[in-house]
XYZ file of C-alpha atoms in Angstrom:
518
model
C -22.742 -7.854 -8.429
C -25.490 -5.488 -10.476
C -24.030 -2.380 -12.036
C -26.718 -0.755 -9.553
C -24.130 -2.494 -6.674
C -20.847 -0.242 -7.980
C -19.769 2.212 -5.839
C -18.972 5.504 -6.538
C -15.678 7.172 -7.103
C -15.871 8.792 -3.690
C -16.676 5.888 -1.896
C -14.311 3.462 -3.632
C -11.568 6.053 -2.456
C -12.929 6.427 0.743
C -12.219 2.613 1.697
C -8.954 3.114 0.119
C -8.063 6.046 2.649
C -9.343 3.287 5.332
C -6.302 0.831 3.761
C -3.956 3.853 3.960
C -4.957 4.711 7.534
C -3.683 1.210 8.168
C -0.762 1.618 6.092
C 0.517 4.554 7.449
C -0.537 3.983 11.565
C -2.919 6.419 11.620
C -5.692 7.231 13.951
C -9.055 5.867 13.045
C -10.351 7.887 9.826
C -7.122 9.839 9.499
C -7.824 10.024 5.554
C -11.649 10.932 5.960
C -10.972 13.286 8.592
C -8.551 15.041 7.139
C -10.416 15.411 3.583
C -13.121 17.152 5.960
C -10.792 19.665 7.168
C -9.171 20.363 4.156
C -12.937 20.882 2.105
C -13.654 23.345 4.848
C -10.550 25.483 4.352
C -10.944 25.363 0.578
C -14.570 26.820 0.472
C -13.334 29.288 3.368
C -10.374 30.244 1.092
C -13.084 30.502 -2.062
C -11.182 27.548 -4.041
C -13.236 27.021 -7.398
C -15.359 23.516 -7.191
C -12.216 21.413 -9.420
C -9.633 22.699 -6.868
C -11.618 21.791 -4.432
C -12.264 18.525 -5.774
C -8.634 18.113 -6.110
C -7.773 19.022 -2.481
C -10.630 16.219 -1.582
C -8.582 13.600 -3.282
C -5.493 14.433 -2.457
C -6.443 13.798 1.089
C -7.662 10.627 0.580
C -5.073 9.379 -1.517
C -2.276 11.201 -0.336
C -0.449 8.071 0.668
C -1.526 5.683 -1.215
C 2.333 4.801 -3.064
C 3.586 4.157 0.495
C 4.591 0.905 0.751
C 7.311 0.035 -2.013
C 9.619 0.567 0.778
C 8.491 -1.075 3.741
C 10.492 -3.594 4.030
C 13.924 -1.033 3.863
C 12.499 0.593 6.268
C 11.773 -2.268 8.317
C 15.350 -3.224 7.832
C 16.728 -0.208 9.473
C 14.217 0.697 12.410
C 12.588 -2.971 12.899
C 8.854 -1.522 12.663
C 7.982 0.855 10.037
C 4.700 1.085 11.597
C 6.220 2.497 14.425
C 8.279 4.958 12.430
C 5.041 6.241 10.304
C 3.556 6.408 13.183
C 6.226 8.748 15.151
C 7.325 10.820 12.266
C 3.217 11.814 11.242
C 3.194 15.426 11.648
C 6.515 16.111 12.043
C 8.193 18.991 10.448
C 10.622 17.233 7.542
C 12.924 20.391 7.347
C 13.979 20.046 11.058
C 16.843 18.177 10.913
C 17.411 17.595 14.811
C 13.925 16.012 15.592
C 13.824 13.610 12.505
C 17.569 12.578 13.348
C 16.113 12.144 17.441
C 13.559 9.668 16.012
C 15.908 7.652 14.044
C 18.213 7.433 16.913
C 15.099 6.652 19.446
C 13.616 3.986 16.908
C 17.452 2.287 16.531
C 17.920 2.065 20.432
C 14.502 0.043 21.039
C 15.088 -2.050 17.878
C 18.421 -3.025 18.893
C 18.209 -2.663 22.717
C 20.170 -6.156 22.695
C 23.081 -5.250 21.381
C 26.511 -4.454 22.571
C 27.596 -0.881 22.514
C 29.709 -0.803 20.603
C 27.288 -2.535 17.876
C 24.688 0.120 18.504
C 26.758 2.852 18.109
C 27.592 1.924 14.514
C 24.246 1.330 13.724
C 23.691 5.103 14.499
C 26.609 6.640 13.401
C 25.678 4.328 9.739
C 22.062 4.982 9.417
C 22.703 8.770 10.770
C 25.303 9.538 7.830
C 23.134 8.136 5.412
C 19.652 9.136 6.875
C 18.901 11.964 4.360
C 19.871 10.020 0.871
C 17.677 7.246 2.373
C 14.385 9.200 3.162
C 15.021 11.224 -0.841
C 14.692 7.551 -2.099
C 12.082 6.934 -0.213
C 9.972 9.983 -0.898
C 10.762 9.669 -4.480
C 9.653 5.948 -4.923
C 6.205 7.375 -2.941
C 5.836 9.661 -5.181
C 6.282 7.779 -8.176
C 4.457 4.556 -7.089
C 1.583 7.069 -6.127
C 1.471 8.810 -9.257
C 1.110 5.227 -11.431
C -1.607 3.789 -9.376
C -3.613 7.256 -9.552
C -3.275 7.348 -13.377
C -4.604 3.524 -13.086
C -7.346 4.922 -11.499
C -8.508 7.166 -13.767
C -7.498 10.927 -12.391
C -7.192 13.711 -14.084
C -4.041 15.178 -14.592
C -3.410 17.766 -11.924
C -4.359 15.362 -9.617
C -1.933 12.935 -10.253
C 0.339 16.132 -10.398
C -0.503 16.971 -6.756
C -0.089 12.986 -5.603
C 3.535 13.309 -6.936
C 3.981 16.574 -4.347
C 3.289 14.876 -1.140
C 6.277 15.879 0.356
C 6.914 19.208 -1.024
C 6.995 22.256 0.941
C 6.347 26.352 0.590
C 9.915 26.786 1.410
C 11.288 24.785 -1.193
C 12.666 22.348 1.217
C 10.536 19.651 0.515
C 11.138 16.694 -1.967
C 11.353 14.722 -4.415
C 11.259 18.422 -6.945
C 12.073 21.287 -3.989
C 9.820 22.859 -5.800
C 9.039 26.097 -3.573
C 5.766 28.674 -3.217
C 3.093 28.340 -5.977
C 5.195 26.019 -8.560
C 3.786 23.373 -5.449
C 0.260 22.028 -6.402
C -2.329 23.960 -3.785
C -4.278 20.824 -2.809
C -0.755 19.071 -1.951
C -0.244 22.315 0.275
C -3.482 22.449 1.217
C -3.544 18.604 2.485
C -0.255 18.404 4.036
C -1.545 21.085 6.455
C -4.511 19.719 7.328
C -3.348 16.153 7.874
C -0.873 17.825 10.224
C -3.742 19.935 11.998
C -5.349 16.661 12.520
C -1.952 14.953 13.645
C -1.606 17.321 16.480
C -5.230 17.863 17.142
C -5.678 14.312 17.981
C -2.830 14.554 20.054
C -3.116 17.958 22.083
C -6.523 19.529 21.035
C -6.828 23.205 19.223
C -4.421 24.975 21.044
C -1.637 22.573 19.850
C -2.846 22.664 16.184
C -2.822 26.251 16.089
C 0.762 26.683 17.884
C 2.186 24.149 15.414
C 0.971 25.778 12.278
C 2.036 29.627 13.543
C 5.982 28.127 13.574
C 5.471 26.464 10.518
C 3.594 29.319 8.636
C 5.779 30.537 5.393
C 8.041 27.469 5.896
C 5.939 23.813 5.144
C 3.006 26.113 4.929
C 1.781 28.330 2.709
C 1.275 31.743 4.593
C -2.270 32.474 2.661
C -3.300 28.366 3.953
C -2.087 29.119 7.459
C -3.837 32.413 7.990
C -7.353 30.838 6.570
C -6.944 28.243 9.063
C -5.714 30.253 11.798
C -8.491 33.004 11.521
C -11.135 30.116 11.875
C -9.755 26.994 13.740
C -11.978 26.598 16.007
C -15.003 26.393 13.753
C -13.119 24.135 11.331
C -12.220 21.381 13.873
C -15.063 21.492 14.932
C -16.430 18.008 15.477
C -13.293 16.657 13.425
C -12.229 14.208 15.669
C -15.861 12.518 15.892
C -16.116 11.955 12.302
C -18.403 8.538 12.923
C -17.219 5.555 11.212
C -18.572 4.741 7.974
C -19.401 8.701 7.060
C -18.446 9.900 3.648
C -17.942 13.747 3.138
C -19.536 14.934 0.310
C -17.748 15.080 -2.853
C -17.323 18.759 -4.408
C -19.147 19.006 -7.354
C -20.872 15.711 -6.670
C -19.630 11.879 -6.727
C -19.577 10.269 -9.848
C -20.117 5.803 -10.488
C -18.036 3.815 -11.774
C -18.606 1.736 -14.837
C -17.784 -1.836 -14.440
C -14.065 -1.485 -16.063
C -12.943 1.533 -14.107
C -14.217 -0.849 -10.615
C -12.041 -3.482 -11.729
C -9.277 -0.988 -12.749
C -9.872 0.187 -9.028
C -9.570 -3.274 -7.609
C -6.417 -4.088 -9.530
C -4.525 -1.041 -8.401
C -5.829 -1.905 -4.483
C -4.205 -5.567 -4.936
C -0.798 -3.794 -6.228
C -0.682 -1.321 -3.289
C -0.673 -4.040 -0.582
C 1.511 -6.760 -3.011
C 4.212 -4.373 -3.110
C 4.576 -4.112 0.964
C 7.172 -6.855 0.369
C 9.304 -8.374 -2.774
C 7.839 -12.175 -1.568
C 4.128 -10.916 -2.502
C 4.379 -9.192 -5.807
C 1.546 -10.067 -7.853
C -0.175 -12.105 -5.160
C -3.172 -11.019 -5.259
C -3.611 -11.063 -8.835
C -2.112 -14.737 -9.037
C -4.827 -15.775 -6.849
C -7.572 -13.455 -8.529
C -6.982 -15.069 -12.095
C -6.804 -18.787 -10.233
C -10.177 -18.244 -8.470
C -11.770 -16.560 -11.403
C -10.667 -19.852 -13.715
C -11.717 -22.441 -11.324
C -15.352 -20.354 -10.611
C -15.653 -20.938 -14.246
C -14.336 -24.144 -14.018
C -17.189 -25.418 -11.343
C -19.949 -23.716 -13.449
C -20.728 -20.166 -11.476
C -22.517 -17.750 -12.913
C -21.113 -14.826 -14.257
C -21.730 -12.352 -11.966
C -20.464 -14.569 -9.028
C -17.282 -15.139 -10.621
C -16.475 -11.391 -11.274
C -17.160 -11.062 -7.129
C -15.121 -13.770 -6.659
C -12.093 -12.391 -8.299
C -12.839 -8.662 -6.902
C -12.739 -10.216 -3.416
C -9.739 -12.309 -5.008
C -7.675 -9.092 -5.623
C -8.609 -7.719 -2.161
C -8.456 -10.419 -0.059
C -4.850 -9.129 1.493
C -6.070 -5.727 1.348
C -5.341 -5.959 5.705
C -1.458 -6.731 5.538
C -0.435 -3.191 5.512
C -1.774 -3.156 8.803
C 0.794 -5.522 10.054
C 4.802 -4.248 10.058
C 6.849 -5.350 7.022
C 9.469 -7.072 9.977
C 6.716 -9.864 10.300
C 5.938 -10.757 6.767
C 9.601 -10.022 5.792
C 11.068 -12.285 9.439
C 13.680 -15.263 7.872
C 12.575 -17.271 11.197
C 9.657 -18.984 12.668
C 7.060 -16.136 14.477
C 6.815 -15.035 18.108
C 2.849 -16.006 19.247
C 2.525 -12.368 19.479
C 3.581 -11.590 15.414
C 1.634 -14.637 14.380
C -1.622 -13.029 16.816
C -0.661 -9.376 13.885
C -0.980 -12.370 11.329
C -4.176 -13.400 12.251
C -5.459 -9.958 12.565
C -4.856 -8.966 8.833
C -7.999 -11.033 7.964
C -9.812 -8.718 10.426
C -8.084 -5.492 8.860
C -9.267 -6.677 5.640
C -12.947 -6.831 6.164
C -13.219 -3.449 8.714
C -11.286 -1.806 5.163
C -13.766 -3.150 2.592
C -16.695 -2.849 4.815
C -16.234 1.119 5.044
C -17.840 1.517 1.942
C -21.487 -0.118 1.409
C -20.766 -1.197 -2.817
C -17.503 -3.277 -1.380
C -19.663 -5.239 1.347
C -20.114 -8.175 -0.551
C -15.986 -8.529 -1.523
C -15.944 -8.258 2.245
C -17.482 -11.237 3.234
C -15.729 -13.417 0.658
C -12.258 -11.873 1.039
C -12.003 -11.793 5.575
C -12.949 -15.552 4.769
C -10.130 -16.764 2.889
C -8.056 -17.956 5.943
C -10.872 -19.838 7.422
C -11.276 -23.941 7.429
C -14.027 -25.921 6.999
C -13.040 -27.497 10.208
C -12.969 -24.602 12.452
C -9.571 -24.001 12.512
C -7.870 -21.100 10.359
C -8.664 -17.543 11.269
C -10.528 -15.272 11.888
C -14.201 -15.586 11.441
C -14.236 -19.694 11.901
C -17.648 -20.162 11.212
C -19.637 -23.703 10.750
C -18.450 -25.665 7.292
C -21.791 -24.170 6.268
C -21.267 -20.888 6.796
C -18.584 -20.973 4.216
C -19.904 -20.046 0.758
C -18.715 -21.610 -2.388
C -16.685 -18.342 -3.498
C -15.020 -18.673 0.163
C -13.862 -22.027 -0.742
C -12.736 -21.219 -4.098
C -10.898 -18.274 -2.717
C -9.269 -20.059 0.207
C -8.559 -23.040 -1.818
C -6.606 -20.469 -4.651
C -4.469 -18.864 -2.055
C -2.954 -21.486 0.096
C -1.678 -23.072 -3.770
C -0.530 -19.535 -5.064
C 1.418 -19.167 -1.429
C 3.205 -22.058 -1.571
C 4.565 -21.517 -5.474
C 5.866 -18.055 -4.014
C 9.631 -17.732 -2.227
C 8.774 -16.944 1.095
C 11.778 -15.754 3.207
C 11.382 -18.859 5.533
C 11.200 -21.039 2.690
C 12.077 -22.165 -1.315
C 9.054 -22.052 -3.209
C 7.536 -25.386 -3.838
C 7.352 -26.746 -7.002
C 3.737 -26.940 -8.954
C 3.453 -30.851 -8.231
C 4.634 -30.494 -4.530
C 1.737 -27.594 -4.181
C -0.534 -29.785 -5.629
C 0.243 -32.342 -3.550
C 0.257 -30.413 -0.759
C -3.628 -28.831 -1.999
C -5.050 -31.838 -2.028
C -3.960 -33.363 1.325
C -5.388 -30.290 3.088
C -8.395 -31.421 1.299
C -8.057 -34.568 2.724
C -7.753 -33.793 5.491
C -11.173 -32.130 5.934
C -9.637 -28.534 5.818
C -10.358 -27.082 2.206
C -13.371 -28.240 -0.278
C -11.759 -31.423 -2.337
C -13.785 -29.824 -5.552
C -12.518 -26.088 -4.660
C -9.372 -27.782 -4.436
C -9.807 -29.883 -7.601
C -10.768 -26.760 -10.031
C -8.181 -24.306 -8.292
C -5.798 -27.173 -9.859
C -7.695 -26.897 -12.805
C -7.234 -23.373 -13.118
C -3.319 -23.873 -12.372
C -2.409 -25.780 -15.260
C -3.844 -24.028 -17.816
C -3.249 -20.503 -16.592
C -1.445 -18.614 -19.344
C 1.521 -16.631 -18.316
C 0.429 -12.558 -18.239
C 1.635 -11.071 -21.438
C 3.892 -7.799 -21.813
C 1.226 -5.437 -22.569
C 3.154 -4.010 -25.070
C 6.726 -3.627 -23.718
C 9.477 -2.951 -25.041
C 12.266 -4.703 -22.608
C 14.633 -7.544 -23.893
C 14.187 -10.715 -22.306
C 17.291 -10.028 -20.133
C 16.255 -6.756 -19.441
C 12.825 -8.670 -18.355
C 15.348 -10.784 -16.369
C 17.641 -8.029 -14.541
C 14.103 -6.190 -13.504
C 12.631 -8.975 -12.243
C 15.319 -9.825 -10.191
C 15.418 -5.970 -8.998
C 11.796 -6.762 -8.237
C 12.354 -8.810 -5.217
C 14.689 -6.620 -3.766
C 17.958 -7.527 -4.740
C 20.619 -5.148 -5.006
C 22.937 -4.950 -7.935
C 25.448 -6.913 -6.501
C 23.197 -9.698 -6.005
C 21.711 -9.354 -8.921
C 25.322 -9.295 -10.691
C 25.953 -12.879 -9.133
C 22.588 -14.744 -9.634
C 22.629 -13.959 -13.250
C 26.167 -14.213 -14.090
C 27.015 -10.792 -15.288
C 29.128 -7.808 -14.055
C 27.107 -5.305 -11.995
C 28.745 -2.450 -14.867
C 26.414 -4.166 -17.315
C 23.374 -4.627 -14.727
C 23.796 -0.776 -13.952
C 23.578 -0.546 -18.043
C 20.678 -2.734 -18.129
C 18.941 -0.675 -15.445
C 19.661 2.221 -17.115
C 17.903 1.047 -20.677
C 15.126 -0.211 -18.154
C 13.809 2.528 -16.213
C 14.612 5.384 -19.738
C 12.461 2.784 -21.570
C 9.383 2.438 -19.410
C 9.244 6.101 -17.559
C 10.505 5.640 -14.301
C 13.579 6.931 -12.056
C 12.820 4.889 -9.251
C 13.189 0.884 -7.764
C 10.128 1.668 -6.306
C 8.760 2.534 -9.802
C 10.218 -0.064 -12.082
C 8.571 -2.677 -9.641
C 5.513 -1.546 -9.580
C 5.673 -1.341 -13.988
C 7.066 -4.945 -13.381
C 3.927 -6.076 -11.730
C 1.795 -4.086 -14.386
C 3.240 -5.963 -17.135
C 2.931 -9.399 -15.156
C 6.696 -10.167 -15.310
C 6.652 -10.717 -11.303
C 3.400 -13.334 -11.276
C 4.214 -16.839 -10.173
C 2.496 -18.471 -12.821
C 4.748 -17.875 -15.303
């Protein structure tokens, strides 16, 4: 890839809003769409070109720390898909229709059991509904804020990502911060994404009647009024954004220089490996395999740094499928292997919204494919698959099977190797992908700490925390008493900057300490 190739800032983000839409459930464009609405409003409101620039972020990367807790919600309510889906738009601060979700979501997840059963699920997850979604909103937040520093934003931006779920009224979280201590383009976004919520579901008048009762209460009175006085002209055409569309960028888009891309890739791989603790680091694993056996099999330079781009992506489309498939103990239902299958398509429609990421889509909706026809989803001729497809497809199904999986142990490097090379054999993967992926596997150097400061059983008790243990657990598979793990954690998150599980997993994976090739 030429550095005439890179995308822009805008666009970059604009494909991550796509992953996001997925993510979150959302309506085709949810992210784009609502960046539209919320530019409008801003240059009706005379916002100065950097808070407008702000607001057009925000909105495209207002949920981008949403998965660290996925699979907890999962747990509770079966499909967290579901549940984003149901509780977008919804007023946070009403008490009554958050708890009549819960209780709805419970009774079709658990429709089988006994009544008595049930009804302690709902008394349980009812008593400790609000300390759960505070966690939650907090790790968002915090996970958010890291991978937009990552990124590259400024400041006040990152500011604003860690506001999400603040409110005018003060009854917001993580901070209940209230009136202008809340960041205007967090204001400013959370209204328009909840415009576009209710537009798409009952047209203008709905919008309008939901942001009159919300008005001085999630909303900031000045906000409301702007959109009030003009809604008609600012939804105008909203919902018919066309796929593909970029709005323009306030103040004008800016490139990106070859390390801020790859700085942009790695944060994309983190936001999908951190859906569930049995993928952290997944996608980097498999970058830094593909990237060594490329080398290894002589490809030139610029193919190799595609490769791994389209390495770190490649699972970009499994936030599209519910953390209650990739998180099931048991075999899967033909209809939750079907969502499976699909995440290869989700992959390449994400990636293929923005024109610089094209090529890293054809490499990475490839990876599950066979050179026999079977795999998923493309299956295209043996010659339709290109080197870097074989490399790529060759690099995951080894760095799978030395992962835990909650179905199965990991397998051990010779019984992956073993395993490699028979699906070789058997005409399925390229014997001299195959061959080089190996390559690449036994001389791959463990990450190194980039500079931290943990003890190696500090490195030990986070790890563990990693992959979702609690401290119990994590008491008994070390050997300690959960007083000293609660000490450990402690040191842990004061040390590295974070108040959150959510947050000291996502440092984890920065730092490497979660990669299965140590």
């Amino acid at each position: 890839m030429t550095r005439a190739a890179l995308p822009t800032l805008g666009g970059a983000m604009a494909a991550l809003s796509v992953a996001t839409d997925f993510a979150m459930a959302q309506s085709a464009h949810f992210g784009m769409r609502s960046c539209a609405l919320a530019v409008r409003l801003a240059d009706i409101m005379g916002w100065p070109v950097q808070q407008q620039r702000q607001a057009y972020f925000q909105a495209l990367l207002r949920y981008i720390g949403c998965n660290p807790e996925s699979e907890v919600i999962a747990s509770v309510v079966g499909d967290e898909m579901a549940m984003r889906r149901d509780f977008a738009g919804m007023d946070t601060a009403d008490r009554h229709a958050v708890g009549a979700l819960v209780v709805r979501r419970l009774r079709e997840t658990y429709a089988n059991l006994p009544a008595w059963r049930l009804a302690g699920k709902l008394v349980g997850t009812l008593l400790t509904a609000e300390k759960t979604m505070a966690g939650i909103f907090s790790g968002h937040c915090e996970v958010g804020q890291r991978l937009a520093t990552r990124i590259g934003f400024d400041g006040d931006t990152v500011q604003a990502i860690g506001q999400l779920y603040e409110r005018w009224d003060g009854r917001g979280q993580p901070g209940r911060v209230r009136g202008e201590q809340v960041s205007p383009a967090a204001l400013l976004v959370s209204l328009s994404q909840d415009v576009v919520v209710h537009h798409d579901a009952g047209g203008v008048e709905a919008a309008v009647a939901m942001v009159r009762q919300r008005r001085g209460k999630a909303f900031s009175p000045a906000m409301a009024d702007a959109f009030l006085g003009h809604a008609a002209s600012v939804l105008c055409g909203i919902d018919a954004l066309p796929e593909g569309v970029l709005v323009d960028v306030p103040g004008g888009d800016e490139p990106l220089d070859e390390a801020r891309f790859d700085a942009i890739c790695e944060a994309m791989a983190d936001f999908v490996d951190i859906k569930t603790p049995w993928t952290l680091s997944h996608s980097s694993g498999v970058a830094t395999l593909a990237h060594g056996a490329a080398r290894s099999l002589g490809l030139p330079a610029q193919e190799a740094t595609l490769l791994r781009r389209a390495a770190l992506l490649h699972d970009l489309g499994k936030v599209g499928v519910s953390a209650a498939v990739w998180c099931k103990p048991a075999g899967l239902s033909p209809p939750e292997r079907e969502q499976v299958r699909l995440h290869a398509y989700y992959t390449e429609r994400i990636l293929s919204s923005s024109p610089a990421f094209a090529p890293l889509a054809e490499v990475a909706s490839l990876t599950h494919d066979r050179l026999d026809g079977s795999g998923y989803f493309r299956r295209p001729p043996a010659s339709g698959l290109p080197v870097a497809a074989r490399i790529l497809a060759a690099a995951d199904h080894y760095h799978a099977l030395i992962e835990v999986r909650p179905h199965r142990p990991a397998f051990t490097r010779a019984d992956a190797a073993r395993d490699l090379l028979a699906e070789a054999g058997a005409g399925r993967l390229d014997p001299r992908a195959c061959e080089a992926v190996l390559d690449a596997a036994g001389h791959a150097a463990a990450p190194k700490p980039r500079g931290s400061s943990l003890t190696e059983r500090e490195i030990e008790v986070l790890r563990t925390l990693a992959r979702g243990h609690s401290m119990k657990a994590i008491a008994r598979e070390l050997g300690i008493a959960p007083k000293t793990v609660d000490h450990h954690l402690q040191r842990i998150y004061s040390k590295v900057g974070v108040s959150t599980r959510a947050g000291a997993t996502l440092y984890a994976m920065e730092q490497g300490f979660t990669s299965a090739l140590h």
